[in-house]
Tab-separated table of C-alpha atoms in Angstrom:
chain	number	residue	atom	x	y	z
A	813	MET	CA	113.520	232.556	133.684
A	814	GLU	CA	113.722	236.302	133.119
A	815	PRO	CA	111.814	237.517	130.042
A	816	LEU	CA	113.879	238.528	127.032
A	817	THR	CA	114.164	242.231	126.345
A	818	PRO	CA	111.866	243.013	123.387
A	819	ILE	CA	113.424	244.154	120.126
A	820	ASN	CA	111.152	246.448	118.173
A	821	ILE	CA	112.210	246.184	114.557
A	822	SER	CA	109.424	246.532	112.032
A	823	SER	CA	109.937	244.557	108.833
A	824	GLU	CA	107.959	244.375	105.636
A	825	LYS	CA	109.855	241.228	104.710
A	826	THR	CA	107.875	238.930	107.012
A	827	ASP	CA	104.282	240.063	106.484
A	828	LEU	CA	101.448	237.819	105.319
A	829	THR	CA	101.592	239.067	101.723
A	830	GLU	CA	105.058	237.671	101.126
A	831	ASN	CA	105.310	234.463	99.061
A	832	LEU	CA	106.039	231.210	100.848
A	833	THR	CA	109.696	230.215	100.793
A	834	SER	CA	110.866	226.729	99.809
A	835	ALA	CA	111.417	225.935	103.513
A	836	GLU	CA	107.893	227.052	104.401
A	837	MET	CA	106.340	225.092	101.532
A	838	GLY	CA	108.369	221.974	102.268
A	839	LYS	CA	107.715	221.868	105.995
A	840	LEU	CA	104.006	222.656	105.592
A	841	TRP	CA	103.721	219.919	102.957
A	842	ALA	CA	105.485	217.380	105.213
A	843	THR	CA	103.291	218.399	108.156
A	844	TYR	CA	100.119	217.879	106.130
A	845	MET	CA	101.210	214.485	104.794
A	846	GLY	CA	102.293	213.194	108.201
A	847	ASN	CA	99.149	214.295	110.004
A	848	SER	CA	96.958	213.021	107.171
A	849	MET	CA	98.408	209.560	107.773
A	850	SER	CA	98.249	209.911	111.570
A	851	GLY	CA	94.546	210.725	111.419
A	852	CYS	CA	93.813	207.323	109.863
A	853	ILE	CA	96.044	205.465	112.330
A	854	LEU	CA	94.535	207.164	115.384
A	855	ARG	CA	90.944	206.658	114.229
A	856	TYR	CA	91.621	202.939	113.945
A	857	PHE	CA	93.289	202.791	117.358
A	858	LEU	CA	90.221	204.444	118.878
A	859	GLN	CA	88.052	201.588	117.558
A	860	HIS	CA	89.940	199.139	119.779
A	861	VAL	CA	90.924	200.699	123.101
A	862	GLU	CA	89.644	199.803	126.553
A	863	ASP	CA	91.857	201.771	128.947
A	864	GLN	CA	90.137	205.141	129.484
A	865	ASP	CA	93.355	207.068	130.101
A	866	ILE	CA	94.867	205.753	126.886
A	867	LYS	CA	91.623	206.487	125.048
A	868	THR	CA	91.742	210.114	126.203
A	869	LEU	CA	95.371	210.303	125.090
A	870	LEU	CA	94.437	209.003	121.622
A	871	GLU	CA	91.555	211.482	121.398
A	872	ASN	CA	93.879	214.342	122.298
A	873	ALA	CA	96.372	213.225	119.669
A	874	LEU	CA	93.650	212.989	117.006
A	875	LYS	CA	92.371	216.482	117.867
A	876	LEU	CA	95.859	217.895	117.413
A	877	SER	CA	96.446	216.015	114.172
A	878	THR	CA	93.128	217.248	112.744
A	879	ASP	CA	93.810	220.802	113.912
A	880	PHE	CA	97.300	220.825	112.360
A	881	MET	CA	95.838	219.683	109.032
A	882	LYS	CA	93.116	222.366	109.054
A	883	LYS	CA	95.600	225.127	109.827
A	884	THR	CA	97.941	223.885	107.098
A	885	GLU	CA	95.050	223.812	104.619
A	886	ALA	CA	94.134	227.404	105.527
A	887	ILE	CA	97.653	228.598	104.676
A	888	PHE	CA	97.683	226.565	101.454
A	889	ASN	CA	94.295	227.956	100.390
A	890	LYS	CA	95.527	231.494	101.005
A	891	GLU	CA	98.369	230.806	98.551
A	892	ASN	CA	96.287	228.839	96.004
A	893	PHE	CA	98.588	225.924	96.814
A	894	PRO	CA	97.040	222.551	95.810
A	895	ILE	CA	96.034	220.559	98.894
A	896	PRO	CA	98.010	217.273	98.952
A	897	LYS	CA	95.953	214.117	98.474
A	898	GLY	CA	97.538	212.467	101.491
A	899	PHE	CA	95.446	209.752	103.118
A	900	SER	CA	91.717	209.464	103.771
A	901	VAL	CA	89.303	207.404	105.841
A	902	GLU	CA	87.484	206.400	102.647
A	903	GLU	CA	90.520	205.067	100.743
A	904	ASP	CA	93.096	204.101	103.354
A	905	LEU	CA	91.259	202.937	106.486
A	906	ASN	CA	89.126	199.903	107.302
A	907	VAL	CA	87.649	200.808	110.691
A	908	GLY	CA	85.929	197.425	110.862
A	909	ALA	CA	89.211	195.486	110.930
A	910	PRO	CA	89.822	193.480	114.135
A	911	ARG	CA	92.216	194.642	116.842
A	912	LEU	CA	95.842	194.485	115.710
A	913	PHE	CA	97.506	195.977	118.818
A	914	GLU	CA	97.035	195.897	122.582
A	915	ASP	CA	96.278	199.173	124.375
A	916	GLU	CA	99.797	199.531	125.760
A	917	TYR	CA	101.270	199.675	122.270
A	918	TYR	CA	99.267	202.814	121.472
A	919	VAL	CA	101.191	204.786	124.102
A	920	HIS	CA	104.588	203.673	122.801
A	921	TYR	CA	103.455	204.426	119.252
A	922	LEU	CA	102.317	207.925	120.230
A	923	LYS	CA	105.698	208.632	121.789
A	924	TYR	CA	107.430	207.588	118.577
A	925	ALA	CA	105.006	209.587	116.408
A	926	SER	CA	105.371	212.655	118.630
A	927	LYS	CA	109.159	212.470	118.278
A	928	ALA	CA	108.682	212.470	114.497
A	929	GLY	CA	106.424	215.522	114.723
A	930	LEU	CA	108.841	217.381	116.978
A	931	SER	CA	111.675	216.696	114.532
A	932	ILE	CA	109.684	218.499	111.801
A	933	TYR	CA	108.460	221.416	113.903
A	934	HIS	CA	111.639	222.313	115.775
A	935	ILE	CA	113.711	222.229	112.586
A	936	ALA	CA	111.109	224.374	110.803
A	937	ILE	CA	111.053	227.241	113.310
A	938	PRO	CA	114.566	228.649	112.577
A	939	LEU	CA	113.964	228.282	108.821
A	940	VAL	CA	110.558	229.949	108.383
A	941	TYR	CA	110.084	233.725	108.345
A	942	ARG	CA	106.496	234.525	107.445
A	943	LYS	CA	104.605	235.388	110.608
A	944	ASP	CA	101.630	233.074	110.136
A	945	VAL	CA	103.847	230.092	109.276
A	946	GLU	CA	106.224	230.773	112.156
A	947	GLU	CA	103.305	231.059	114.617
A	948	PHE	CA	101.820	227.841	113.240
A	949	PHE	CA	104.977	225.815	113.808
A	950	ILE	CA	105.470	227.278	117.280
A	951	TYR	CA	101.886	226.218	118.038
A	952	CYS	CA	102.593	222.714	116.654
A	953	LEU	CA	105.754	222.444	118.747
A	954	ASP	CA	104.117	223.624	121.980
A	955	SER	CA	101.070	221.375	121.458
A	956	THR	CA	103.188	218.305	120.716
A	957	ILE	CA	105.379	218.950	123.769
A	958	ALA	CA	102.204	219.086	125.885
A	959	LEU	CA	101.057	215.782	124.348
A	960	MET	CA	104.469	214.238	125.008
A	961	LYS	CA	104.152	215.188	128.665
A	962	GLN	CA	100.850	213.287	128.861
A	963	ILE	CA	102.399	210.303	127.074
A	964	LYS	CA	105.266	210.115	129.567
A	965	GLU	CA	102.886	210.479	132.506
A	966	ILE	CA	100.928	207.437	131.310
A	967	LEU	CA	104.051	205.412	130.525
A	968	MET	CA	105.482	206.038	133.989
A	969	GLY	CA	102.192	206.062	135.892
A	970	LYS	CA	101.140	202.688	134.503
A	971	GLY	CA	104.633	201.186	134.746
A	972	LEU	CA	104.926	200.655	130.992
A	973	ILE	CA	108.521	201.838	130.621
A	974	ILE	CA	111.746	202.412	132.544
A	975	LYS	CA	113.680	205.663	132.488
A	976	PRO	CA	117.084	205.877	130.756
A	977	PRO	CA	119.939	204.370	132.812
A	978	ILE	CA	121.271	206.067	135.941
A	979	ILE	CA	125.030	206.743	136.030
A	980	PRO	CA	127.188	208.302	138.793
A	981	VAL	CA	127.600	212.068	139.142
A	982	PRO	CA	131.238	212.975	138.238
A	983	ASP	CA	133.557	213.760	141.148
A	984	LYS	CA	135.359	216.535	139.239
A	985	VAL	CA	135.908	218.110	135.830
A	986	GLU	CA	138.209	215.958	133.690
A	987	PHE	CA	139.635	216.134	130.158
A	988	VAL	CA	139.715	213.184	127.767
A	989	GLN	CA	142.863	211.208	127.008
A	990	LYS	CA	144.024	209.816	123.652
A	991	GLU	CA	142.164	206.516	124.197
A	992	PHE	CA	138.846	208.392	124.226
A	993	LEU	CA	138.104	207.313	120.625
A	994	ASN	CA	139.146	203.663	121.091
A	995	GLY	CA	136.511	201.072	120.392
A	996	PHE	CA	138.257	198.041	118.939
A	997	LEU	CA	141.849	198.123	120.167
A	998	GLY	CA	143.591	199.200	123.362
A	999	ASP	CA	141.786	200.460	126.447
A	1000	VAL	CA	138.125	201.068	125.697
A	1001	ARG	CA	136.515	203.605	128.025
A	1002	PRO	CA	132.976	203.241	129.398
A	1003	LEU	CA	130.103	204.806	127.470
A	1004	HIS	CA	129.571	208.468	128.237
A	1005	ALA	CA	126.173	209.996	128.999
A	1006	LEU	CA	125.357	211.170	125.461
A	1007	GLU	CA	126.278	207.801	123.938
A	1008	ILE	CA	124.030	206.054	126.470
A	1009	THR	CA	121.234	208.522	125.766
A	1010	HIS	CA	121.227	207.866	122.030
A	1011	LEU	CA	121.632	204.105	122.375
A	1012	TYR	CA	118.599	204.106	124.672
A	1013	ASP	CA	116.635	206.341	122.286
A	1014	ASN	CA	117.494	204.200	119.263
A	1015	ILE	CA	116.434	201.041	121.101
A	1016	GLU	CA	113.185	202.690	122.154
A	1017	ASN	CA	112.485	203.793	118.571
A	1018	ASN	CA	113.405	200.452	117.078
A	1019	VAL	CA	111.367	198.211	119.377
A	1020	THR	CA	108.323	200.349	118.542
A	1021	SER	CA	109.168	200.247	114.845
A	1022	LYS	CA	109.743	196.488	114.875
A	1023	ALA	CA	106.344	195.763	116.417
A	1024	LEU	CA	104.651	197.974	113.823
A	1025	ILE	CA	106.393	196.461	110.794
A	1026	MET	CA	105.734	192.971	112.177
A	1027	ALA	CA	102.034	193.808	112.416
A	1028	PHE	CA	102.021	195.297	108.922
A	1029	SER	CA	103.716	192.175	107.502
A	1030	GLN	CA	100.804	190.099	108.872
A	1031	VAL	CA	98.092	192.122	107.154
A	1032	VAL	CA	99.572	193.673	103.971
A	1033	LYS	CA	98.022	192.385	100.723
A	1034	SER	CA	100.969	192.802	98.325
A	1035	GLU	CA	103.430	189.903	98.498
A	1036	ARG	CA	106.271	192.165	97.349
A	1037	ILE	CA	105.614	194.658	100.150
A	1038	ARG	CA	105.260	191.796	102.632
A	1039	GLU	CA	108.732	190.569	101.717
A	1040	LEU	CA	110.103	194.092	102.173
A	1041	PHE	CA	108.418	194.351	105.593
A	1042	ILE	CA	109.854	190.989	106.692
A	1043	ARG	CA	113.286	192.187	105.614
A	1044	GLY	CA	112.730	195.411	107.570
A	1045	LYS	CA	111.672	193.450	110.659
A	1046	LYS	CA	114.818	191.300	110.562
A	1047	MET	CA	117.005	194.356	110.014
A	1048	THR	CA	115.378	196.234	112.894
A	1049	HIS	CA	115.799	193.253	115.222
A	1050	LYS	CA	119.489	193.066	114.306
A	1051	HIS	CA	119.903	196.765	115.102
A	1052	VAL	CA	118.154	196.440	118.466
A	1053	GLU	CA	120.334	193.484	119.480
A	1054	ALA	CA	123.502	195.422	118.602
A	1055	TYR	CA	122.466	198.519	120.586
A	1056	MET	CA	121.303	196.463	123.568
A	1057	GLU	CA	124.613	194.617	123.630
A	1058	LYS	CA	126.522	197.884	124.062
A	1059	LEU	CA	124.468	198.793	127.148
A	1060	HIS	CA	124.328	195.268	128.606
A	1061	LYS	CA	128.129	195.001	128.452
A	1062	GLU	CA	128.217	197.802	131.005
A	1063	ASP	CA	125.351	196.392	133.083
A	1064	LEU	CA	122.954	199.113	131.978
A	1065	PRO	CA	119.229	198.433	131.467
A	1066	THR	CA	117.460	198.756	128.118
A	1067	PRO	CA	113.869	199.190	126.908
A	1068	SER	CA	112.040	195.909	126.276
A	1069	TYR	CA	110.667	194.475	123.053
A	1070	LEU	CA	107.007	195.230	122.276
A	1071	ASP	CA	106.359	192.299	119.924
A	1072	HIS	CA	103.927	190.711	122.383
A	1073	LEU	CA	101.613	193.717	121.984
A	1074	VAL	CA	100.751	192.699	118.394
A	1075	THR	CA	97.731	190.376	118.031
A	1076	LYS	CA	97.367	187.453	115.589
A	1077	SER	CA	95.013	189.348	113.271
A	1078	THR	CA	95.647	189.061	109.521
A	1079	PHE	CA	92.936	191.531	108.442
A	1080	ALA	CA	94.351	194.821	107.136
A	1081	PRO	CA	93.088	197.987	108.865
A	1082	PHE	CA	95.049	200.178	106.422
A	1083	SER	CA	95.770	200.324	102.718
A	1084	ASP	CA	99.069	198.943	101.424
A	1085	LYS	CA	99.871	202.506	100.329
A	1086	LEU	CA	99.500	203.881	103.862
A	1087	MET	CA	101.495	201.094	105.486
A	1088	LEU	CA	104.370	201.361	103.022
A	1089	PHE	CA	104.464	205.167	103.294
A	1090	HIS	CA	104.386	204.884	107.083
A	1091	LYS	CA	107.348	202.515	107.271
A	1092	MET	CA	109.306	204.537	104.724
A	1093	ASP	CA	108.643	207.643	106.825
A	1094	MET	CA	109.561	205.904	110.107
A	1095	PHE	CA	112.788	204.559	108.655
A	1096	SER	CA	113.622	208.025	107.306
A	1097	MET	CA	113.183	209.371	110.840
A	1098	LYS	CA	115.588	206.700	112.077
A	1099	ILE	CA	118.180	207.927	109.584
A	1100	ARG	CA	117.887	211.396	111.160
A	1101	ALA	CA	118.157	209.853	114.633
A	1102	PHE	CA	121.322	207.963	113.680
A	1103	GLY	CA	122.811	211.179	112.324
A	1104	ASN	CA	122.211	212.814	115.713
A	1105	SER	CA	123.736	209.781	117.425
A	1106	GLU	CA	126.848	209.909	115.239
A	1107	ALA	CA	127.279	213.606	116.022
A	1108	VAL	CA	127.757	213.043	119.768
A	1109	ASN	CA	129.503	209.675	119.623
A	1110	GLY	CA	133.203	209.309	120.394
A	1111	ARG	CA	133.981	205.572	120.167
A	1112	HIS	CA	135.029	203.995	116.865
A	1113	ASP	CA	133.033	200.785	117.432
A	1114	ILE	CA	129.775	202.679	117.994
A	1115	GLY	CA	130.444	204.944	115.034
A	1116	LEU	CA	130.917	201.951	112.728
A	1117	MET	CA	127.772	200.324	114.114
A	1118	TYR	CA	125.675	203.421	113.305
A	1119	THR	CA	127.233	203.747	109.850
A	1120	LYS	CA	126.224	200.169	109.007
A	1121	SER	CA	122.710	200.867	110.312
A	1122	LEU	CA	122.468	203.993	108.154
A	1123	LEU	CA	123.459	202.102	105.013
A	1124	ARG	CA	120.893	199.356	105.630
A	1125	LEU	CA	118.156	201.883	106.350
A	1126	ALA	CA	118.952	203.928	103.261
A	1127	SER	CA	118.688	200.772	101.130
A	1128	PHE	CA	115.287	199.907	102.663
A	1129	VAL	CA	113.933	203.437	102.134
A	1130	GLU	CA	115.095	203.443	98.506
A	1131	ASP	CA	113.420	200.084	97.811
A	1132	ALA	CA	110.219	201.257	99.491
A	1133	ALA	CA	110.286	204.462	97.452
A	1134	GLU	CA	110.631	202.462	94.226
A	1135	ILE	CA	107.474	200.503	95.055
A	1136	MET	CA	105.644	203.726	95.942
A	1137	VAL	CA	106.629	205.265	92.596
A	1138	GLU	CA	105.755	202.160	90.558
A	1139	ASN	CA	102.267	202.102	92.088
A	1140	GLY	CA	101.709	205.827	91.586
A	1141	TRP	CA	101.456	206.360	95.352
A	1142	MET	CA	104.270	208.833	95.976
A	1143	GLU	CA	103.184	212.459	95.951
A	1144	GLN	CA	105.745	214.942	94.731
A	1145	PRO	CA	106.854	217.677	97.142
A	1146	PRO	CA	107.105	221.262	95.810
A	1147	TYR	CA	110.234	221.612	93.700
A	1148	ALA	CA	112.315	224.293	91.954
A	1149	VAL	CA	111.916	225.376	88.325
A	1150	GLU	CA	113.701	223.176	85.766
A	1151	ARG	CA	115.469	225.957	83.889
A	1152	ASN	CA	117.029	223.637	81.319
A	1153	LYS	CA	113.615	222.382	80.215
A	1154	LEU	CA	112.327	225.947	79.898
A	1155	ALA	CA	115.323	226.856	77.779
A	1156	LYS	CA	114.857	223.862	75.485
A	1157	LYS	CA	111.191	224.756	74.896
A	1158	GLU	CA	112.279	228.164	73.685
């Protein structure tokens, strides 16, 4: 690729003395919280891993997570911004807990977690303007892409996953006909490439998510949270079956379930707070993924299927958030000034 022609415009509006914008604060805060949680997860995984390649992958992921947190802290300290409490080894991790997952699951989990990180970093880059914050998120994006490359090499090299389905190369350029949107009545066309892509991606995300919430339901201490996790597991299974059916109807392969990679352990390696936050965060990511899927979908039946999934997910996230709030576990992101309150005080 030819290098872009440089544009030399000096600006005093993006120097390091400028205050952080809401976008910069919000994305830095989310980055810190996510990597704070990931650090605990990865440290536990490293206690129970035998495959040396997967161990190296986990070590690389932990190094990145720790580095991202330190760089975020440095920016926060520069701004006298209070460091979020997040999650800690002392309060949220029991490194002595028995193995809860087989080695293979760690690779699938890292792919899912890396997707979540990429969704934060790539959205942040167009929205941030201060040089140090922009450079930080570019660094996060590049580093996570490099980690994703290693993850895919292990998945393919060890035969742990199949690639998305192969479809024929078109013979010519064609334009859609009026039945393009059909899904319930009339002639229903085959799935197009983007619909297949997002069905595959949603299955991949959901089989990873289902195994995790199943494991969490085995070890969580709170009966109320356990019931929520069991509900989430059933909901996720229902979603996977619906997405798989769309691909199987057209004789296309799908990712496999990962439930067998969860052991029978009932000893909690993580605090209830961490596990509930993690599932709330994962389900929030799925809402974003469904939004992307809806955006490229053309068939009415698939659109309705995603809409139903979105409604169920939103209900789960809201119920999880209520439990987080009731227990005093949910940290508040930076927010705008409440002008009405200020006026009333006067």
